[in-house]
Amino acid sequence: MTEPTLPFAWEITAIGGLLILATVIARLLRQRLSPSGENATIENLNARIMAWWAISALVALFSFGGDAGVVTLFGICAFAALREFMTLTAKRTADHWAIAASFFVVLPVQFLLVGLGWYGLYTVFIPVYAFLLLPILSALQGDRTDFLERVAETQWALMICVFCMSHVPALLTLNIPGGEDRMILLLAFLVIVVQSTDVLQYSWSKLIGRRKIAPTLSRTKTWQGMIGGIASATLLGAALYWITPFAPWQAALLACLAATVGFFGTLVMTAIKRDRGVKDWGPMFAGQGGFIDRLDSVLFAAPVFFHVVRFFFHTP
């Protein structure tokens, strides 16, 4: 179990300083441009920053429990996200055993494997073993009504909420030269860059957005906003290279990759919400939806970011 070091403490303080700066700027913008809350962009920015404070505080708190504490935190987040997803899926009595196994067997086993650093198993446990087990549990109940839809929705929920989420704390298991005992900051880098992309693309879309990407899914996502948001997030990633074991150009490329995958991840999750006729996944964050609403871009970006970093930088 790793313990926080002095450099780690200084860098966490620096990240806190960035959040304070962002909060001050957002509040000043609200006073000047949205005193009565009529500017949706400014209100969205302030609400997102408050959500970042909550997430950052939890990560910082659990990080004092070492790697196990961080893995536990994201396991709890995965439980909350899975619960949100399951509330929007088609289920029957025959699926109760599969649902119970998802929450109380598959989820804890996946995060236990991550905590143990068992790469060869936690990368295949859900997409191979769980995907085969859960349909069997449902089929044994003999209910064939919408069977394929029910099974597919459960599998998709596990893939997004558990498998993808587990790749965030899995970053702590990597061994990267120059990143010893500081991998928690790489995790922070991923979350900061991807979450910032959401705000940046939203802001650019409001400023210069003209051509919508998928107007039937989102009225705020435009091609101009996407390009501006990803480019801005790439610059932000380069500026934050000092909290990573990477050179500025490497941090920029990784930030660009994470921002791009994260952006299209939000589009996919928006499509699911539109299909289900809901605005938010849940009410966890006031005005900002649930866990999935706040972490959907991170969920998509995390496994891609993890495997690229592991392939190019990890040393056995």
mmCIF file of C-alpha atoms in Angstrom:
data_model
loop_
_atom_site.group_PDB
_atom_site.id
_atom_site.type_symbol
_atom_site.label_atom_id
_atom_site.label_comp_id
_atom_site.label_asym_id
_atom_site.label_seq_id
_atom_site.Cartn_x
_atom_site.Cartn_y
_atom_site.Cartn_z
ATOM 1 C CA MET A 1 0.000 0.000 0.000
ATOM 2 C CA THR A 2 1.402 3.375 -1.016
ATOM 3 C CA GLU A 3 1.479 6.348 1.303
ATOM 4 C CA PRO A 4 1.205 9.992 0.228
ATOM 5 C CA THR A 5 4.638 11.569 -0.220
ATOM 6 C CA LEU A 6 5.699 15.216 0.140
ATOM 7 C CA PRO A 7 5.828 15.862 -3.644
ATOM 8 C CA PHE A 8 2.442 14.185 -3.921
ATOM 9 C CA ALA A 9 1.061 16.513 -1.249
ATOM 10 C CA TRP A 10 2.432 19.574 -3.035
ATOM 11 C CA GLU A 11 0.929 18.485 -6.358
ATOM 12 C CA ILE A 12 -2.433 17.727 -4.777
ATOM 13 C CA THR A 13 -2.287 21.237 -3.297
ATOM 14 C CA ALA A 14 -1.568 22.610 -6.768
ATOM 15 C CA ILE A 15 -4.591 20.766 -8.192
ATOM 16 C CA GLY A 16 -6.679 22.234 -5.367
ATOM 17 C CA GLY A 17 -5.352 25.644 -6.357
ATOM 18 C CA LEU A 18 -6.515 25.094 -9.927
ATOM 19 C CA LEU A 19 -9.984 24.225 -8.653
ATOM 20 C CA ILE A 20 -10.041 27.356 -6.498
ATOM 21 C CA LEU A 21 -8.996 29.457 -9.493
ATOM 22 C CA ALA A 22 -11.680 27.856 -11.655
ATOM 23 C CA THR A 23 -14.275 28.472 -8.942
ATOM 24 C CA VAL A 24 -13.334 32.146 -8.600
ATOM 25 C CA ILE A 25 -13.441 32.688 -12.376
ATOM 26 C CA ALA A 26 -16.782 30.907 -12.690
ATOM 27 C CA ARG A 27 -18.301 32.966 -9.849
ATOM 28 C CA LEU A 28 -17.035 36.218 -11.380
ATOM 29 C CA LEU A 29 -18.513 35.234 -14.733
ATOM 30 C CA ARG A 30 -21.813 34.503 -13.023
ATOM 31 C CA GLN A 31 -21.857 37.920 -11.338
ATOM 32 C CA ARG A 32 -21.111 39.732 -14.604
ATOM 33 C CA LEU A 33 -22.975 37.635 -17.163
ATOM 34 C CA SER A 34 -25.610 35.641 -15.291
ATOM 35 C CA PRO A 35 -26.640 37.456 -12.077
ATOM 36 C CA SER A 36 -30.158 35.996 -12.208
ATOM 37 C CA GLY A 37 -29.124 32.581 -13.529
ATOM 38 C CA GLU A 38 -30.393 33.091 -17.073
ATOM 39 C CA ASN A 39 -27.124 32.190 -18.833
ATOM 40 C CA ALA A 40 -27.209 28.422 -19.298
ATOM 41 C CA THR A 41 -23.515 28.189 -20.183
ATOM 42 C CA ILE A 42 -22.349 29.993 -17.031
ATOM 43 C CA GLU A 43 -24.744 28.069 -14.805
ATOM 44 C CA ASN A 44 -23.600 24.787 -16.352
ATOM 45 C CA LEU A 45 -19.962 25.716 -15.726
ATOM 46 C CA ASN A 46 -20.590 26.565 -12.055
ATOM 47 C CA ALA A 47 -22.566 23.377 -11.468
ATOM 48 C CA ARG A 48 -19.849 21.257 -13.073
ATOM 49 C CA ILE A 49 -17.118 22.864 -10.973
ATOM 50 C CA MET A 50 -19.068 22.106 -7.799
ATOM 51 C CA ALA A 51 -19.354 18.488 -8.942
ATOM 52 C CA TRP A 52 -15.579 18.457 -9.552
ATOM 53 C CA TRP A 53 -15.022 19.675 -6.002
ATOM 54 C CA ALA A 54 -17.073 16.773 -4.650
ATOM 55 C CA ILE A 55 -15.302 14.190 -6.812
ATOM 56 C CA SER A 56 -11.838 15.639 -6.077
ATOM 57 C CA ALA A 57 -12.503 15.715 -2.341
ATOM 58 C CA LEU A 58 -13.557 12.057 -2.355
ATOM 59 C CA VAL A 59 -10.515 10.981 -4.372
ATOM 60 C CA ALA A 60 -8.183 12.941 -2.071
ATOM 61 C CA LEU A 61 -9.833 11.485 1.032
ATOM 62 C CA PHE A 62 -9.744 7.882 -0.151
ATOM 63 C CA SER A 63 -6.185 8.264 -1.475
ATOM 64 C CA PHE A 64 -4.964 8.394 2.122
ATOM 65 C CA GLY A 65 -6.014 4.771 2.316
ATOM 66 C CA GLY A 66 -3.483 4.015 -0.400
ATOM 67 C CA ASP A 67 -4.274 2.216 -3.632
ATOM 68 C CA ALA A 68 -6.862 0.066 -1.862
ATOM 69 C CA GLY A 69 -8.744 3.175 -0.777
ATOM 70 C CA VAL A 70 -8.922 4.539 -4.316
ATOM 71 C CA VAL A 71 -10.028 1.170 -5.723
ATOM 72 C CA THR A 72 -12.747 1.036 -3.047
ATOM 73 C CA LEU A 73 -13.953 4.540 -3.934
ATOM 74 C CA PHE A 74 -14.359 3.716 -7.602
ATOM 75 C CA GLY A 75 -16.006 0.435 -6.688
ATOM 76 C CA ILE A 76 -18.619 2.454 -4.785
ATOM 77 C CA CYS A 77 -19.004 4.787 -7.769
ATOM 78 C CA ALA A 78 -19.451 1.771 -10.046
ATOM 79 C CA PHE A 79 -22.183 0.435 -7.745
ATOM 80 C CA ALA A 80 -24.017 3.783 -7.886
ATOM 81 C CA ALA A 81 -23.605 4.009 -11.672
ATOM 82 C CA LEU A 82 -24.772 0.423 -12.200
ATOM 83 C CA ARG A 83 -27.848 1.127 -10.088
ATOM 84 C CA GLU A 84 -28.657 4.170 -12.232
ATOM 85 C CA PHE A 85 -28.224 2.201 -15.447
ATOM 86 C CA MET A 86 -30.289 -0.761 -14.254
ATOM 87 C CA THR A 87 -33.255 1.485 -13.418
ATOM 88 C CA LEU A 88 -33.588 2.273 -17.143
ATOM 89 C CA THR A 89 -33.354 -1.288 -18.441
ATOM 90 C CA ALA A 90 -36.093 -3.790 -19.231
ATOM 91 C CA LYS A 91 -36.220 -6.415 -16.513
ATOM 92 C CA ARG A 92 -38.483 -9.259 -15.465
ATOM 93 C CA THR A 93 -38.643 -11.540 -12.439
ATOM 94 C CA ALA A 94 -36.490 -14.072 -14.289
ATOM 95 C CA ASP A 95 -33.594 -11.588 -14.256
ATOM 96 C CA HIS A 96 -33.347 -11.201 -10.481
ATOM 97 C CA TRP A 97 -30.521 -13.705 -10.106
ATOM 98 C CA ALA A 98 -28.548 -12.121 -12.951
ATOM 99 C CA ILE A 99 -29.010 -8.657 -11.428
ATOM 100 C CA ALA A 100 -27.974 -9.881 -7.975
ATOM 101 C CA ALA A 101 -24.890 -11.534 -9.458
ATOM 102 C CA SER A 102 -24.007 -8.303 -11.282
ATOM 103 C CA PHE A 103 -24.065 -6.209 -8.121
ATOM 104 C CA PHE A 104 -22.775 -8.629 -5.509
ATOM 105 C CA VAL A 105 -20.475 -10.980 -7.423
ATOM 106 C CA VAL A 106 -19.246 -9.507 -10.702
ATOM 107 C CA LEU A 107 -18.698 -5.952 -9.450
ATOM 108 C CA PRO A 108 -16.721 -6.770 -6.274
ATOM 109 C CA VAL A 109 -14.695 -9.485 -8.019
ATOM 110 C CA GLN A 110 -13.739 -7.086 -10.820
ATOM 111 C CA PHE A 111 -12.471 -4.442 -8.410
ATOM 112 C CA LEU A 112 -10.751 -7.064 -6.250
ATOM 113 C CA LEU A 113 -8.846 -8.237 -9.325
ATOM 114 C CA VAL A 114 -7.878 -4.640 -10.076
ATOM 115 C CA GLY A 115 -6.733 -4.170 -6.484
ATOM 116 C CA LEU A 116 -4.593 -7.294 -6.803
ATOM 117 C CA GLY A 117 -3.169 -6.028 -10.080
ATOM 118 C CA TRP A 118 -4.225 -9.213 -11.894
ATOM 119 C CA TYR A 119 -4.149 -7.714 -15.393
ATOM 120 C CA GLY A 120 -4.587 -10.998 -17.246
ATOM 121 C CA LEU A 121 -7.915 -11.644 -15.525
ATOM 122 C CA TYR A 122 -9.564 -8.268 -14.848
ATOM 123 C CA THR A 123 -9.339 -7.413 -18.569
ATOM 124 C CA VAL A 124 -11.349 -10.497 -19.570
ATOM 125 C CA PHE A 125 -13.427 -11.316 -16.482
ATOM 126 C CA ILE A 126 -16.491 -9.280 -17.498
ATOM 127 C CA PRO A 127 -16.404 -9.449 -21.339
ATOM 128 C CA VAL A 128 -15.818 -13.218 -21.266
ATOM 129 C CA TYR A 129 -16.880 -14.930 -18.053
ATOM 130 C CA ALA A 130 -19.612 -12.577 -16.818
ATOM 131 C CA PHE A 131 -21.068 -12.199 -20.306
ATOM 132 C CA LEU A 132 -21.468 -15.965 -20.510
ATOM 133 C CA LEU A 133 -22.664 -16.520 -16.942
ATOM 134 C CA LEU A 134 -25.456 -13.941 -16.709
ATOM 135 C CA PRO A 135 -27.509 -15.165 -19.702
ATOM 136 C CA ILE A 136 -27.342 -18.667 -18.235
ATOM 137 C CA LEU A 137 -28.802 -17.426 -14.951
ATOM 138 C CA SER A 138 -31.674 -15.741 -16.798
ATOM 139 C CA ALA A 139 -32.270 -18.673 -19.160
ATOM 140 C CA LEU A 140 -32.561 -21.101 -16.237
ATOM 141 C CA GLN A 141 -35.720 -19.229 -15.190
ATOM 142 C CA GLY A 142 -37.412 -20.192 -18.474
ATOM 143 C CA ASP A 143 -38.730 -16.719 -19.392
ATOM 144 C CA ARG A 144 -38.174 -16.072 -23.109
ATOM 145 C CA THR A 145 -39.984 -12.708 -23.334
ATOM 146 C CA ASP A 146 -37.572 -10.064 -24.683
ATOM 147 C CA PHE A 147 -34.744 -12.353 -23.597
ATOM 148 C CA LEU A 148 -32.098 -10.959 -25.944
ATOM 149 C CA GLU A 149 -32.933 -7.348 -25.067
ATOM 150 C CA ARG A 150 -32.849 -8.031 -21.327
ATOM 151 C CA VAL A 151 -29.539 -9.883 -21.467
ATOM 152 C CA ALA A 152 -27.907 -7.336 -23.766
ATOM 153 C CA GLU A 153 -28.909 -4.426 -21.524
ATOM 154 C CA THR A 154 -27.471 -6.117 -18.449
ATOM 155 C CA GLN A 155 -24.233 -6.890 -20.284
ATOM 156 C CA TRP A 156 -23.962 -3.321 -21.588
ATOM 157 C CA ALA A 157 -24.576 -1.956 -18.081
ATOM 158 C CA LEU A 158 -21.736 -4.082 -16.694
ATOM 159 C CA MET A 159 -19.428 -3.109 -19.522
ATOM 160 C CA ILE A 160 -19.923 0.645 -19.043
ATOM 161 C CA CYS A 161 -20.477 0.974 -15.307
ATOM 162 C CA VAL A 162 -18.130 -1.719 -13.967
ATOM 163 C CA PHE A 163 -15.604 -2.772 -16.608
ATOM 164 C CA CYS A 164 -14.856 0.742 -17.881
ATOM 165 C CA MET A 165 -14.999 2.298 -14.406
ATOM 166 C CA SER A 166 -12.499 -0.235 -13.073
ATOM 167 C CA HIS A 167 -9.899 0.999 -15.551
ATOM 168 C CA VAL A 168 -9.677 4.329 -13.723
ATOM 169 C CA PRO A 169 -8.127 2.872 -10.529
ATOM 170 C CA ALA A 170 -6.329 0.285 -12.689
ATOM 171 C CA LEU A 171 -3.956 3.130 -13.606
ATOM 172 C CA LEU A 172 -2.512 2.720 -10.104
ATOM 173 C CA THR A 173 -1.246 -0.752 -11.043
ATOM 174 C CA LEU A 174 1.000 0.549 -13.839
ATOM 175 C CA ASN A 175 4.749 0.819 -13.409
ATOM 176 C CA ILE A 176 5.975 3.845 -15.355
ATOM 177 C CA PRO A 177 9.513 5.218 -14.989
ATOM 178 C CA GLY A 178 9.278 8.576 -13.233
ATOM 179 C CA GLY A 179 5.816 7.850 -11.934
ATOM 180 C CA GLU A 180 6.676 5.778 -8.874
ATOM 181 C CA ASP A 181 4.238 6.410 -5.994
ATOM 182 C CA ARG A 182 2.560 9.151 -8.031
ATOM 183 C CA MET A 183 0.138 7.235 -10.220
ATOM 184 C CA ILE A 184 -2.795 8.798 -8.372
ATOM 185 C CA LEU A 185 -1.831 12.009 -10.170
ATOM 186 C CA LEU A 186 -2.081 10.255 -13.538
ATOM 187 C CA LEU A 187 -5.597 9.299 -12.528
ATOM 188 C CA ALA A 188 -6.252 12.964 -11.675
ATOM 189 C CA PHE A 189 -4.809 13.975 -15.055
ATOM 190 C CA LEU A 190 -7.259 11.716 -16.904
ATOM 191 C CA VAL A 191 -10.284 12.962 -14.957
ATOM 192 C CA ILE A 192 -9.330 16.658 -15.208
ATOM 193 C CA VAL A 193 -8.672 16.564 -18.955
ATOM 194 C CA VAL A 194 -11.763 14.561 -19.880
ATOM 195 C CA GLN A 195 -14.110 16.462 -17.579
ATOM 196 C CA SER A 196 -12.725 19.767 -18.859
ATOM 197 C CA THR A 197 -13.478 18.657 -22.412
ATOM 198 C CA ASP A 198 -17.185 18.551 -21.533
ATOM 199 C CA VAL A 199 -17.173 22.184 -20.421
ATOM 200 C CA LEU A 200 -14.853 23.380 -23.185
ATOM 201 C CA GLN A 201 -16.789 21.810 -26.035
ATOM 202 C CA TYR A 202 -20.035 23.150 -24.546
ATOM 203 C CA SER A 203 -18.536 26.648 -24.334
ATOM 204 C CA TRP A 204 -17.081 26.553 -27.850
ATOM 205 C CA SER A 205 -20.397 25.291 -29.223
ATOM 206 C CA LYS A 206 -22.171 28.238 -27.628
ATOM 207 C CA LEU A 207 -19.575 30.687 -28.976
ATOM 208 C CA ILE A 208 -18.943 29.478 -32.527
ATOM 209 C CA GLY A 209 -21.032 26.337 -32.957
ATOM 210 C CA ARG A 210 -22.872 26.178 -36.262
ATOM 211 C CA ARG A 211 -23.200 22.625 -37.523
ATOM 212 C CA LYS A 212 -24.686 20.132 -35.094
ATOM 213 C CA ILE A 213 -23.186 16.651 -34.953
ATOM 214 C CA ALA A 214 -26.390 14.752 -34.151
ATOM 215 C CA PRO A 215 -29.267 17.225 -33.716
ATOM 216 C CA THR A 216 -31.782 14.528 -32.786
ATOM 217 C CA LEU A 217 -29.565 13.520 -29.849
ATOM 218 C CA SER A 218 -28.024 16.797 -28.663
ATOM 219 C CA ARG A 219 -28.748 20.392 -29.560
ATOM 220 C CA THR A 220 -25.517 21.612 -27.943
ATOM 221 C CA LYS A 221 -22.897 19.363 -29.542
ATOM 222 C CA THR A 222 -21.462 20.872 -32.734
ATOM 223 C CA TRP A 223 -18.491 20.034 -34.915
ATOM 224 C CA GLN A 224 -16.931 23.415 -34.147
ATOM 225 C CA GLY A 225 -17.466 22.877 -30.423
ATOM 226 C CA MET A 226 -15.987 19.394 -30.574
ATOM 227 C CA ILE A 227 -12.854 20.577 -32.387
ATOM 228 C CA GLY A 228 -12.457 23.579 -30.083
ATOM 229 C CA GLY A 229 -13.060 21.505 -26.972
ATOM 230 C CA ILE A 230 -10.626 18.745 -27.905
ATOM 231 C CA ALA A 231 -7.972 21.256 -28.981
ATOM 232 C CA SER A 232 -8.362 23.190 -25.721
ATOM 233 C CA ALA A 233 -8.224 19.973 -23.671
ATOM 234 C CA THR A 234 -5.072 18.975 -25.543
ATOM 235 C CA LEU A 235 -3.416 22.263 -24.555
ATOM 236 C CA LEU A 236 -4.608 21.761 -20.988
ATOM 237 C CA GLY A 237 -3.079 18.272 -20.967
ATOM 238 C CA ALA A 238 0.237 19.664 -22.185
ATOM 239 C CA ALA A 239 0.131 22.307 -19.452
ATOM 240 C CA LEU A 240 -0.491 19.616 -16.830
ATOM 241 C CA TYR A 241 2.390 17.388 -17.929
ATOM 242 C CA TRP A 242 4.132 18.128 -14.614
ATOM 243 C CA ILE A 243 1.700 15.910 -12.715
ATOM 244 C CA THR A 244 2.442 13.012 -15.066
ATOM 245 C CA PRO A 245 5.586 11.006 -15.853
ATOM 246 C CA PHE A 246 5.341 12.184 -19.483
ATOM 247 C CA ALA A 247 6.964 14.875 -21.596
ATOM 248 C CA PRO A 248 4.696 17.783 -22.618
ATOM 249 C CA TRP A 249 4.135 16.434 -26.139
ATOM 250 C CA GLN A 250 3.306 12.973 -24.780
ATOM 251 C CA ALA A 251 0.840 14.439 -22.271
ATOM 252 C CA ALA A 252 -0.727 16.466 -25.088
ATOM 253 C CA LEU A 253 -1.219 13.405 -27.316
ATOM 254 C CA LEU A 254 -2.699 11.368 -24.462
ATOM 255 C CA ALA A 255 -4.986 14.265 -23.536
ATOM 256 C CA CYS A 256 -6.146 14.540 -27.151
ATOM 257 C CA LEU A 257 -6.896 10.805 -27.260
ATOM 258 C CA ALA A 258 -8.795 10.823 -23.960
ATOM 259 C CA ALA A 259 -10.737 13.974 -24.877
ATOM 260 C CA THR A 260 -11.775 12.565 -28.256
ATOM 261 C CA VAL A 261 -12.935 9.205 -26.928
ATOM 262 C CA GLY A 262 -14.633 10.889 -23.967
ATOM 263 C CA PHE A 263 -16.546 13.281 -26.225
ATOM 264 C CA PHE A 264 -18.009 10.519 -28.357
ATOM 265 C CA GLY A 265 -18.723 8.541 -25.189
ATOM 266 C CA THR A 266 -21.044 11.306 -23.997
ATOM 267 C CA LEU A 267 -22.809 11.158 -27.359
ATOM 268 C CA VAL A 268 -23.397 7.418 -26.985
ATOM 269 C CA MET A 269 -24.725 7.812 -23.445
ATOM 270 C CA THR A 270 -26.965 10.663 -24.604
ATOM 271 C CA ALA A 271 -28.407 8.359 -27.262
ATOM 272 C CA ILE A 272 -29.286 5.823 -24.559
ATOM 273 C CA LYS A 273 -31.026 8.501 -22.482
ATOM 274 C CA ARG A 274 -32.997 9.709 -25.490
ATOM 275 C CA ASP A 275 -34.013 6.133 -26.239
ATOM 276 C CA ARG A 276 -35.302 5.811 -22.680
ATOM 277 C CA GLY A 277 -36.955 9.244 -22.704
ATOM 278 C CA VAL A 278 -35.049 10.716 -19.740
ATOM 279 C CA LYS A 279 -32.949 13.863 -19.340
ATOM 280 C CA ASP A 280 -30.571 12.597 -16.634
ATOM 281 C CA TRP A 281 -29.375 9.238 -15.395
ATOM 282 C CA GLY A 282 -30.111 10.160 -11.789
ATOM 283 C CA PRO A 283 -30.460 12.982 -9.215
ATOM 284 C CA MET A 284 -27.107 12.573 -7.426
ATOM 285 C CA PHE A 285 -25.735 16.041 -8.319
ATOM 286 C CA ALA A 286 -28.199 18.922 -8.134
ATOM 287 C CA GLY A 287 -28.833 20.228 -11.632
ATOM 288 C CA GLN A 288 -26.193 17.932 -13.122
ATOM 289 C CA GLY A 289 -27.799 14.494 -13.008
ATOM 290 C CA GLY A 290 -26.311 11.336 -11.584
ATOM 291 C CA PHE A 291 -22.962 9.553 -11.458
ATOM 292 C CA ILE A 292 -23.154 8.513 -15.092
ATOM 293 C CA ASP A 293 -24.015 12.044 -16.211
ATOM 294 C CA ARG A 294 -20.868 13.329 -14.551
ATOM 295 C CA LEU A 295 -18.585 10.448 -15.468
ATOM 296 C CA ASP A 296 -19.848 9.203 -18.840
ATOM 297 C CA SER A 297 -16.924 10.704 -20.770
ATOM 298 C CA VAL A 298 -14.428 9.311 -18.239
ATOM 299 C CA LEU A 299 -16.011 5.866 -18.481
ATOM 300 C CA PHE A 300 -15.396 5.693 -22.219
ATOM 301 C CA ALA A 301 -11.946 7.272 -22.104
ATOM 302 C CA ALA A 302 -10.546 5.252 -19.180
ATOM 303 C CA PRO A 303 -9.983 1.820 -20.814
ATOM 304 C CA VAL A 304 -8.540 3.345 -23.997
ATOM 305 C CA PHE A 305 -6.270 5.671 -22.010
ATOM 306 C CA PHE A 306 -5.196 2.821 -19.715
ATOM 307 C CA HIS A 307 -4.264 0.392 -22.480
ATOM 308 C CA VAL A 308 -2.416 2.998 -24.568
ATOM 309 C CA VAL A 309 -0.386 4.094 -21.525
ATOM 310 C CA ARG A 310 0.296 0.489 -20.566
ATOM 311 C CA PHE A 311 1.375 -0.474 -24.085
ATOM 312 C CA PHE A 312 3.768 2.442 -24.599
ATOM 313 C CA PHE A 313 5.028 3.303 -21.105
ATOM 314 C CA HIS A 314 4.501 0.435 -18.664
ATOM 315 C CA THR A 315 7.521 -1.625 -17.643
ATOM 316 C CA PRO A 316 7.045 -5.089 -16.064
#
